[in-house]
Structures are given as C-alpha cells and as structure tokens.
XYZ file of C-alpha atoms in Angstrom:
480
model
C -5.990 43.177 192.837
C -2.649 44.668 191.633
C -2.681 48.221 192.822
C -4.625 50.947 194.661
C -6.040 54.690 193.705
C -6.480 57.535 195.490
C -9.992 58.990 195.441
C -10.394 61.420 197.927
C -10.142 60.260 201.209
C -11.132 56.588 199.705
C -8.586 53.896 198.550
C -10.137 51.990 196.212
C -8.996 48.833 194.730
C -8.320 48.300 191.184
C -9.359 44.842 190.120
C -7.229 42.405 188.391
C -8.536 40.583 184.971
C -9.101 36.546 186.467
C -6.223 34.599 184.913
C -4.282 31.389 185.158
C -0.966 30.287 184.742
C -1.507 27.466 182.974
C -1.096 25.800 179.529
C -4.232 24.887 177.678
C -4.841 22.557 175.239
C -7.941 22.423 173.722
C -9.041 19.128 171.973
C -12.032 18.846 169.530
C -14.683 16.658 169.297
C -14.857 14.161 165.585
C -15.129 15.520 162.872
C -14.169 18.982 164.799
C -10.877 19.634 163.003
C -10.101 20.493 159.485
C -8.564 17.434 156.717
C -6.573 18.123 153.787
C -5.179 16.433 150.790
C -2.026 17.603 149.249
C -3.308 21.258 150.740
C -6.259 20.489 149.202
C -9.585 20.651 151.830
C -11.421 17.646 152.631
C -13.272 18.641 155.718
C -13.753 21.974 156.738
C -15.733 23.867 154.124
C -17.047 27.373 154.210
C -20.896 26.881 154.479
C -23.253 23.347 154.929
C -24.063 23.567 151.337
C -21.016 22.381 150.653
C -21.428 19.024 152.725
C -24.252 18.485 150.548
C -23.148 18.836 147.341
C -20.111 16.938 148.211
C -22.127 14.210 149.765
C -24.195 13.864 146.948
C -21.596 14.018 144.297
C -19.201 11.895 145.622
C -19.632 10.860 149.065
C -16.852 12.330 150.914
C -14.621 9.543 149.188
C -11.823 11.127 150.009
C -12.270 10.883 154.053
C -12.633 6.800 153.514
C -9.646 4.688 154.569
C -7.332 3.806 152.016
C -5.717 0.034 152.539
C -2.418 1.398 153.532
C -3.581 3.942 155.718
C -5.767 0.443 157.453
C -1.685 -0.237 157.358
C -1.113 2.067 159.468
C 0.492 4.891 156.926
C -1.561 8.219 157.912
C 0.569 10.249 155.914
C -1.736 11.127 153.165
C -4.695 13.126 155.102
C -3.219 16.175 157.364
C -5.332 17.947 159.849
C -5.114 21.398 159.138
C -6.487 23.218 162.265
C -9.849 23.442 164.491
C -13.204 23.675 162.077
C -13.798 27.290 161.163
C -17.675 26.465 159.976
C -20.383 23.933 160.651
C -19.924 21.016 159.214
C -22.106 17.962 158.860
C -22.063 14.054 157.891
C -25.189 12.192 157.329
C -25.547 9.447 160.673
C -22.744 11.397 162.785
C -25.118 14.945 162.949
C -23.497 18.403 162.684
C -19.744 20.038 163.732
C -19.852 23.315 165.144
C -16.718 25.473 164.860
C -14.751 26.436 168.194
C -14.530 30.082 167.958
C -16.562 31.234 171.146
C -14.568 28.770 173.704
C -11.349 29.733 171.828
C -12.210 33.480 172.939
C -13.369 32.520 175.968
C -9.918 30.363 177.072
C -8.125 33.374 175.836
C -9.902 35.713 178.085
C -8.039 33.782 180.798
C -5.121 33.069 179.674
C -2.111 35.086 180.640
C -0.973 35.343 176.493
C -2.319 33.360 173.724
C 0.504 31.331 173.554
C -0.593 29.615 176.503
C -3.384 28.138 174.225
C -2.991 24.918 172.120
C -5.592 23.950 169.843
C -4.995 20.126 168.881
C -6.079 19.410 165.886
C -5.987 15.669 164.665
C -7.307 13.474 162.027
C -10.307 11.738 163.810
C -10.733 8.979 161.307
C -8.257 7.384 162.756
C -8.074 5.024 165.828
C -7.790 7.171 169.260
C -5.100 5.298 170.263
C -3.110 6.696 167.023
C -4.120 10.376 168.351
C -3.408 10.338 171.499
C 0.287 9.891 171.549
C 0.368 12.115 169.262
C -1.681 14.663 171.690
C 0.565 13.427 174.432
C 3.839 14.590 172.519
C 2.300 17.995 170.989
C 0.773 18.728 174.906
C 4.435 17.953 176.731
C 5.773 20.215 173.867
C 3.394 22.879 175.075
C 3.910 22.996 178.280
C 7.971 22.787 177.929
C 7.305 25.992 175.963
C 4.847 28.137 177.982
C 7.036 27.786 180.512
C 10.076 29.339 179.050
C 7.937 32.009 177.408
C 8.400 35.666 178.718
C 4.996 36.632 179.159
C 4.156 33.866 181.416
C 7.989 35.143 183.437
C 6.601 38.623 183.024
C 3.527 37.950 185.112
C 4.900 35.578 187.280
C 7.058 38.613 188.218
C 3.995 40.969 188.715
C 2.134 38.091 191.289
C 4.777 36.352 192.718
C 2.557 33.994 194.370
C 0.918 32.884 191.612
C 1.114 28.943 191.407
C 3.760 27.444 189.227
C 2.235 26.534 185.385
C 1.084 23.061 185.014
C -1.022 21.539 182.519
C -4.531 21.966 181.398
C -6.978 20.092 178.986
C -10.513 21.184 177.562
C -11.675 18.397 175.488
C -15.348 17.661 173.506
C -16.479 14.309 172.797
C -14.030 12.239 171.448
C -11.580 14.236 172.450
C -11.913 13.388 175.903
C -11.407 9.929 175.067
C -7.833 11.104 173.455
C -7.092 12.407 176.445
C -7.944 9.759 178.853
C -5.666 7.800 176.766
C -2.816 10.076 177.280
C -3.188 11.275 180.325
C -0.393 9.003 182.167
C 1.738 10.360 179.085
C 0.902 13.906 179.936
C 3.620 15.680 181.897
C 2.405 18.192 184.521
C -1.821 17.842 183.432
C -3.949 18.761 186.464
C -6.707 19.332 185.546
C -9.008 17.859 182.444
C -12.664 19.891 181.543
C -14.638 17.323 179.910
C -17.871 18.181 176.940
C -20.125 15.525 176.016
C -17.425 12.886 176.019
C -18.934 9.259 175.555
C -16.785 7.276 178.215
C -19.301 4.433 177.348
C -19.680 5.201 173.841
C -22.550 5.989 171.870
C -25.371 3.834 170.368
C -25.758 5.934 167.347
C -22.226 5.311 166.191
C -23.873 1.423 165.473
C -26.693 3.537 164.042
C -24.375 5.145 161.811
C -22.285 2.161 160.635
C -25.641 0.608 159.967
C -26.966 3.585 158.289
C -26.225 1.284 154.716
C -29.561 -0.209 155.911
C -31.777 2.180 157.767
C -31.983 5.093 156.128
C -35.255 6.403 153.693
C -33.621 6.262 150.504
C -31.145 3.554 149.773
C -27.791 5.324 147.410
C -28.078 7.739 150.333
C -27.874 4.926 152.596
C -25.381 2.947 150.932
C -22.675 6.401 150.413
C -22.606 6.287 154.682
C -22.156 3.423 155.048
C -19.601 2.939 152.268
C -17.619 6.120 154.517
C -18.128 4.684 157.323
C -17.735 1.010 157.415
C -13.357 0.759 157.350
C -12.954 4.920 159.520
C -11.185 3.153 162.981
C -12.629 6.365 164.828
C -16.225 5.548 164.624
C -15.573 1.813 166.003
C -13.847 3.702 169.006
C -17.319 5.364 169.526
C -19.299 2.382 170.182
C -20.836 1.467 172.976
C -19.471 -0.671 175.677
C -22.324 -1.298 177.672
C -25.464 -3.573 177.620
C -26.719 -1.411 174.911
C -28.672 -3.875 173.126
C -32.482 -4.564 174.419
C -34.221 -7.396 173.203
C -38.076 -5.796 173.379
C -39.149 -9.364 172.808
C -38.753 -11.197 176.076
C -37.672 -11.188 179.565
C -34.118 -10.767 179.062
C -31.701 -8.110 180.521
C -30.043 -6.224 177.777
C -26.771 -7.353 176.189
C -23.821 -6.273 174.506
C -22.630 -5.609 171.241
C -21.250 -8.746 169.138
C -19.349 -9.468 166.858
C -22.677 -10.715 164.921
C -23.932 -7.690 165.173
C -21.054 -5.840 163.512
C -20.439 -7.943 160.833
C -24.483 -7.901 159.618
C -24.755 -4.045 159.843
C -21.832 -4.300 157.415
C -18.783 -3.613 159.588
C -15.474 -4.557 160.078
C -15.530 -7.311 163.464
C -11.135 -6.623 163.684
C -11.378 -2.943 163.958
C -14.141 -3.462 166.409
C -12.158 -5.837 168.236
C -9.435 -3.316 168.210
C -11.453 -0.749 169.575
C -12.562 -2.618 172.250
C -9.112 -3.328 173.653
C -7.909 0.126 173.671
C -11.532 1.379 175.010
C -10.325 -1.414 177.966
C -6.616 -0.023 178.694
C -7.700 3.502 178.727
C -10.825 2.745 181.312
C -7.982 2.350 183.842
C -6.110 6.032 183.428
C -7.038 8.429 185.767
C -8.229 11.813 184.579
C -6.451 14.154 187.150
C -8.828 17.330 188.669
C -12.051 16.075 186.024
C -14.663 18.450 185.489
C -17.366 16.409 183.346
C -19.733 18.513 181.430
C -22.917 16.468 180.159
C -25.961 18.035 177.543
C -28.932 16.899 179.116
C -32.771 17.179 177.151
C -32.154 16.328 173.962
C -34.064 13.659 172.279
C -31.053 11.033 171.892
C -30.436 7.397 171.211
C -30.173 5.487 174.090
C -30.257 1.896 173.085
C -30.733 -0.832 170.334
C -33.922 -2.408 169.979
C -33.218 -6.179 169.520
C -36.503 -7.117 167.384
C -35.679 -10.625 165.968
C -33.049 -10.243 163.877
C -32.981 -6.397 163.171
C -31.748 -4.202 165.536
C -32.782 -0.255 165.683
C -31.956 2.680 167.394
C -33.900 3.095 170.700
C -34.891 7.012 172.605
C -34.967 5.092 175.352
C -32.789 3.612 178.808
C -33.600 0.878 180.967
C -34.336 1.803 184.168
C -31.593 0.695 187.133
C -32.555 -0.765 190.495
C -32.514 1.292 193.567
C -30.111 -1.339 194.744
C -26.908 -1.891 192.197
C -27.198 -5.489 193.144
C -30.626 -5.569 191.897
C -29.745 -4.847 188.071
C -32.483 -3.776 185.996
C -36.410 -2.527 187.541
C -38.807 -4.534 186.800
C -42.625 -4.124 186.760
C -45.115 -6.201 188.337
C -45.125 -8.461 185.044
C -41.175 -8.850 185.363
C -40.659 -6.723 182.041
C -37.956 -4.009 182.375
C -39.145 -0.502 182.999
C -38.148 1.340 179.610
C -37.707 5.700 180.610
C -36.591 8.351 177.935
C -33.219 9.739 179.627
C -32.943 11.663 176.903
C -29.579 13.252 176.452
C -27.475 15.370 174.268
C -28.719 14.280 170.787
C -25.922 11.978 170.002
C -24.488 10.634 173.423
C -27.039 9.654 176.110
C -26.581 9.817 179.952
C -25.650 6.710 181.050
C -22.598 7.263 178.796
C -21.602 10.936 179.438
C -21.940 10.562 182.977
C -19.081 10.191 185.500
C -18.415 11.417 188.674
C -20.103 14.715 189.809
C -21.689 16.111 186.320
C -22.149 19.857 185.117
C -25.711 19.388 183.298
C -26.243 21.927 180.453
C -29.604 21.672 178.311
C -27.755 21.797 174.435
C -27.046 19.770 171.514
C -23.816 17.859 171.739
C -21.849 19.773 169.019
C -23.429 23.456 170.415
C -21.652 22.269 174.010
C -18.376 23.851 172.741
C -20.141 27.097 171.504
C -23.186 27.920 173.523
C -22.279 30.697 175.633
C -23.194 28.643 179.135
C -21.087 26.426 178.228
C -18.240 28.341 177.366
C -18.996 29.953 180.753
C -18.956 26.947 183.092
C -15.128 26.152 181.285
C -13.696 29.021 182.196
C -15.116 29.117 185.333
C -13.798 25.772 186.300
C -10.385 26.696 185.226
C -10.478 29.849 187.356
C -12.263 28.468 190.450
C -11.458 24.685 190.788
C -13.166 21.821 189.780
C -15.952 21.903 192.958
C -16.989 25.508 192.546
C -20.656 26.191 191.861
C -21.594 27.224 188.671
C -22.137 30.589 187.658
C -26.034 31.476 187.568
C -26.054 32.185 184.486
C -25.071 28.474 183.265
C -26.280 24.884 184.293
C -29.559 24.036 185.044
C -32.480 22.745 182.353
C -33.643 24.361 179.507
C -35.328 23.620 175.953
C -34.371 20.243 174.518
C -34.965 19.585 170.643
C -35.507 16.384 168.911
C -35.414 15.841 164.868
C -34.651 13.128 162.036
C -31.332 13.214 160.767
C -32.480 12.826 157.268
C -35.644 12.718 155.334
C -36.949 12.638 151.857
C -38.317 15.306 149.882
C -41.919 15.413 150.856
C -41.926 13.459 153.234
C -44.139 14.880 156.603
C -41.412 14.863 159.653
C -42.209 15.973 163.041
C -39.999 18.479 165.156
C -40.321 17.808 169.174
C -39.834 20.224 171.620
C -39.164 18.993 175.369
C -38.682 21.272 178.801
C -41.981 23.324 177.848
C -45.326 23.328 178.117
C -46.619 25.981 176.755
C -46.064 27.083 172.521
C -46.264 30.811 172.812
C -42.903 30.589 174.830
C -40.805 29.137 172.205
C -40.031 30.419 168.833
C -39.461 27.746 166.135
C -37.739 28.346 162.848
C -36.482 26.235 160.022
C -33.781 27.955 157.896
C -32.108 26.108 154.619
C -28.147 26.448 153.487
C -28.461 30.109 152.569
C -30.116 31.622 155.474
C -33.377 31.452 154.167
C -36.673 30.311 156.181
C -38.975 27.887 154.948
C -42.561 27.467 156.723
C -43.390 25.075 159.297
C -46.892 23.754 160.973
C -47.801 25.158 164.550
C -46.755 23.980 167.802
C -49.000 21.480 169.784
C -48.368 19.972 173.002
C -48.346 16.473 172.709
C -50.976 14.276 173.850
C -48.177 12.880 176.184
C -47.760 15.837 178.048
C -43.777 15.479 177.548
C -42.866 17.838 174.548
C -44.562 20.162 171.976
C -44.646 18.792 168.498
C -45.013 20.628 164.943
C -45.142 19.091 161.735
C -42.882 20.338 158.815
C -42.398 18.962 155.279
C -39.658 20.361 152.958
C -39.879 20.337 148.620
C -36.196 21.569 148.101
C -33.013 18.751 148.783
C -30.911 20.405 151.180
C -29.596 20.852 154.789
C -31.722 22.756 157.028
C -31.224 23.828 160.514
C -33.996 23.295 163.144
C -33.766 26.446 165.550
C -35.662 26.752 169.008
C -35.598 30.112 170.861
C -36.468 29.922 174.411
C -36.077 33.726 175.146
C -33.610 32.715 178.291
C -30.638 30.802 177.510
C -29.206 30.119 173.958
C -30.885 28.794 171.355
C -30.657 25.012 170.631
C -30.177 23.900 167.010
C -30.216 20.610 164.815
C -29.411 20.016 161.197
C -32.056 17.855 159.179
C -30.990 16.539 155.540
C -33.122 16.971 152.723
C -32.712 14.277 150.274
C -34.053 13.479 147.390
C-alpha cells in the first residue's frame, strides 16, 4: 500500500500493483525461438501450414547441421527472438508462442526492461547456449540495475529488497540454465516448466523416427534433420529407460548400440552425456519445478529383441529405494501408465517439491494456470501455495503424432468419466473443423476414446474443452 484516502470518517487504503525488483530472464523451451538465414526465416513461420509445406517440400534442410557448424562455427543460423506462432516438427510435437507468460511477467515487473527474453539457437549443444545465456543474463542484470525506473521505485518503497536475478525457463531451457547457473551473477531464484532433468524417451523416438514412422520418405526427412542437431542428443534420457518386456531383467540404459542402429551419431551422444554429467552437480538456487501431469506420454523403450519402441508406460519403484524395481508374485516388474506431459514423463520432470498442472508440455508456457502459478512464485516465494485457480488435475489428451491419409486413429481422453462433460474438436491449418466419431469410455475404465480418420494431408489440432480450466491441445500430422 502506497498511500491513504479520505472517505468520510474512513481511511481507506489504496492498494499497490504486486511487483518485484528483480531482473527476469525468460528462456524458451526447443524449438521455442525464432532461426534465420541471412535475415531470411527458418523457424518461426506465421501459421502451421507453413511447417507442412516446408516439411514436405524440403524437409526443413536448412535447420540440419552443416559440417562446419559440427566444427563448432554457429555463425550461419541467428536466433531472431521468442516464437511468435505455433510451430511444429514431425517426432519433437508442437511450439507454442510465449505471448501470455510474456504479459504475465510484465504485469510484475517494475518496467519492461526488467524482462529478458533469451532467445538461442536450440540445435545446438546446451553447453554452447548456456554461456552464452550466462553472459546475456549478467549483462541484464548489470543493466536493470542502473536503469531509472527500477531507482525511481526503489525511491517510492525504500524497503524494497535490493534487485537480484531471476530465471523462468521451459523445457530445455531449464537445462541451459542449470548449466549456467554457477556463471550467473546475483540468480536467486529459477521457475522451472516441463524441464527434462532426466531427459526424454521420445527424443530416441525421434532420432529413430527414420524407422518408425507410417510412411517411409516421411520417415526418412526426420530423421535425415535430426540425426547430426547436438540439441536433441542433449534430450535423451539418462536413466534406465530401456525395458526389455522379454525377461526378468531390470531395465537398462541407453548404448551406444542403440544409437548407432536408430541411425545416430554415438560422439555427439557421448558428448551429451558428459555435459548432462557436469551440469547434474550445479545447484539451481530458490527452484520452483513446474511438471504437466495427465498426458498420455512416452515413458520408456520397449526392448523386444532387437527393436526397441516407444513405451506409455513406467516401471513401478519399490516402497523401499533399496528394493529397486516392484515385482509381482511371478517376479516380473509391475509396468503403470505415469502418464505425463505428452513429451517428458514424470520420473524425468520431477525434482524436489513439484507444482503439478494437467497440460501439454508446449501449452505449460501459455495456459493461463500456468502463467498464474509463475507469477505467483515470483511474488510470494518459492513455498507459497498455489493460487486456487491453478494446480491440481484436469483433462489429459493423448494422440499419434502422425498418421496417413485414411488411416482410422484413435483420440484418448483421460481425467473423465463421463463424454457429455468434454467437448472434442478437430480443426485443420485454416481454422476449419473436420468431423470426428463419438466419445466412449473405454472398456478400461481409464480414458474416453473416439475414433477419427482424416482424407485431406495436413496438420490438425486435437482440442479438448473441459468447461473448467483451459483447454488442452495436440497437433496430429496428416500425411500422405
């Protein structure tokens, strides 16, 4: 409260808007900021239809790693700013643009030059962005401090704490900053979104893509993209991801074996797994951890003689850490759908004391409960409760990345029982909606299922409307 009225015989208090002091920098997620090419755009187009015709004419072969960028020259792809549409890549899922938690940070902020958004070229290897966050971040906070609206309103609230250093990062992002956090002069506090401190077993999905997907040039254009890109290696797991569904065996890790027959590169995984090694020791100063939770997500690899294959499913842990894995009464491990966000599953995104949210992993930046518990955070502290508005579950939503023209695809629904309280809609790359079958419950009893088939190639977004907190959304490709 900064001053007082006179009302009568009242004095009544006039409120003061919530603000910090601090500096902000906000880091995306992959594929969250904008590439460029002699000012030219190569990520970060105006609508999703876009994507597709780009993916289908050419691939996106101007994202893939030239030999002397693998040299380490990065000077011929710029980022040019946070992504100011959706944006998709067959294997790594949709990019949702940062506009609502931009205007929410700002609605705390004491100016909006408190605010850095950090935009970086994500095919690279994290290691490569994060001193380069580390730098731009010191930068930012040198500045905001000498800046006169932050002297201005230290000299209205005298008391207010001195400016120090704050970080909202999604996905990946987090990751960068874990990495530079000992580098980071005056960070405090660090508001985590779906970050995969484990990694995530669809990145293997997606570097394997060249041999999983329904239609094979499809297949081979991913994994053509993705097979040299440093950032994607960065993004796979390091845990005992792999389950071997034939057998008795505990799960294992990722090998080198594995890497080289999906097709990848076994230095740049060896690479990544250093760096993913030196930055598990950094600590995150004043973490909030934000997790999506319901989602139908890949969990592990199913080990099935020699081919491996994404798995919606964890292993379930002992009540005892010593024990390791539960086992039934046969000694076979006790397999339980954790779900997740859609792309990163639990037993990755969790860490410490987690903020659940039921939402896709790209809609964590934009939903509005979302943007709510950030702010909040930043305002409150780290161990306040959440608003009641935010947290909690909700709908989850479950889809195929990609399907062929014709072909009969199911949509899942999980969180609700009962059809007539969900609305489902599938909409193609111009807004329009195309029809869909009813929604059943499952014979399961864990989700409601309706079946859809598509004529037109395309991207279409899956849309569930719960009537309570924001709607949850996935993007299905249409190829053919």
């Amino acid at each position: 409260m900064d001053h007082v009225q006179a009302q009568g015989a009242l004095i009544v208090p006039r409120l003061s808007r919530q603000v910090i002091p601090d500096a902000v920098v906000l880091v995306p997620g992959m594929m969250g900021s904008a590439l460029s090419v002699a000012g030219e755009p190569v990520w970060g187009f105006e609508n999703l239809r876009w994507y597709f015709e780009s993916f289908e004419r050419a691939g996106f072969q101007s994202l893939k790693m030239t030999p002397a960028e693998l040299e380490g020259d990065y000077s011929r792809v710029q980022p040019d700013g946070l992504l100011r549409a959706k944006a998709y890549l067959p294997g790594l899922r949709r990019a949702t643009p940062y506009h609502n938690l931009v205007r929410a940070l700002l609605k705390i902020l004491v100016s909006p030059d408190a605010l850095l958004c950090f935009s970086y070229d994500w095919r690279l290897p994290i290691d490569v962005n994060a001193k380069r966050l580390a730098l731009a971040s010191n930068t930012h906070l040198d500045a905001w401090r000498s800046n006169p609206h932050l002297h201005e309103f230290r000299d209205s609230f005298p008391d207010a704490a001195a400016p120090s250093l704050a970080v909202v990062a999604h996905s990946m992002g987090g990751l960068l900053t874990q990495t530079a956090a000992p580098h980071m002069g005056g960070l405090n506090k660090v508001i985590t979104l779906g970050t995969p401190w484990l990694g995530a077993p669809m990145a293997f999905a997606a570097l394997s893509t060249g041999r999983g997907l329904p239609l094979p040039q499809t297949s081979e254009k991913v994994r053509a993209l993705l097979a040299n890109m440093p950032g994607l290696y960065d993004l796979l797991p390091t845990y005992e991801c792999v389950d071997k569904v034939e057998g008795f065996s505990d799960p294992r890790y990722l090998t080198e074996r594995d890497i080289r027959n999906a097709g990848g590169d076994v230095d740049l995984m060896g690479k990544a797994l250093d760096a993913s090694r030196r930055r598990a020791k950094n600590v995150v100063p004043g973490h909030v951890n934000i997790v999506g939770i319901m989602q139908d997500t890949v969990q592990l690899l199913a080990e099935r003689g020699h081919r491996i294959s994404p798995a919606h499913y964890s292993l379930k842990k002992g009540h005892d850490p010593q024990e390791g894995y539960a086992r039934d009464r046969q000694g076979l491990l006790v397999r339980v759908d954790e779900l997740g966000d859609g792309t990163v599953p639990l037993s990755s995104s969790e860490r410490g004391f987690n903020n659940p949210l039921s939402q896709q992993h790209d809609a964590l930046v934009s939903a509005k409960e979302a943007c709510q518990v950030v702010t909040h955070k930043l305002v409150h502290g780290d161990r306040a409760p959440l608003p009641t508005s935010a947290g909690g579950f909700g709908i989850g939503l479950g889809a195929p990345d990609i399907v062929s023209v014709g072909e009969r695809w199911q949509v899942k629904i999980f969180g609700v029982d009962d059809p007539t309280a969900v609305t489902l809609r599938i909409v193609n790359d111009l807004g329009d909606e195309v029809p869909c079958g009813e929604l059943w419950p499952r014979t399961t009893g864990d989700h409601l299922s309706a079946p859809v088939t598509v004529e037109l190639p395309g991207l279409y977004e899956v849309i569930v409307d719960g009537g309570g907190q924001s709607e949850v959304s996935q993007v299905v490709m249409v190829d053919g």
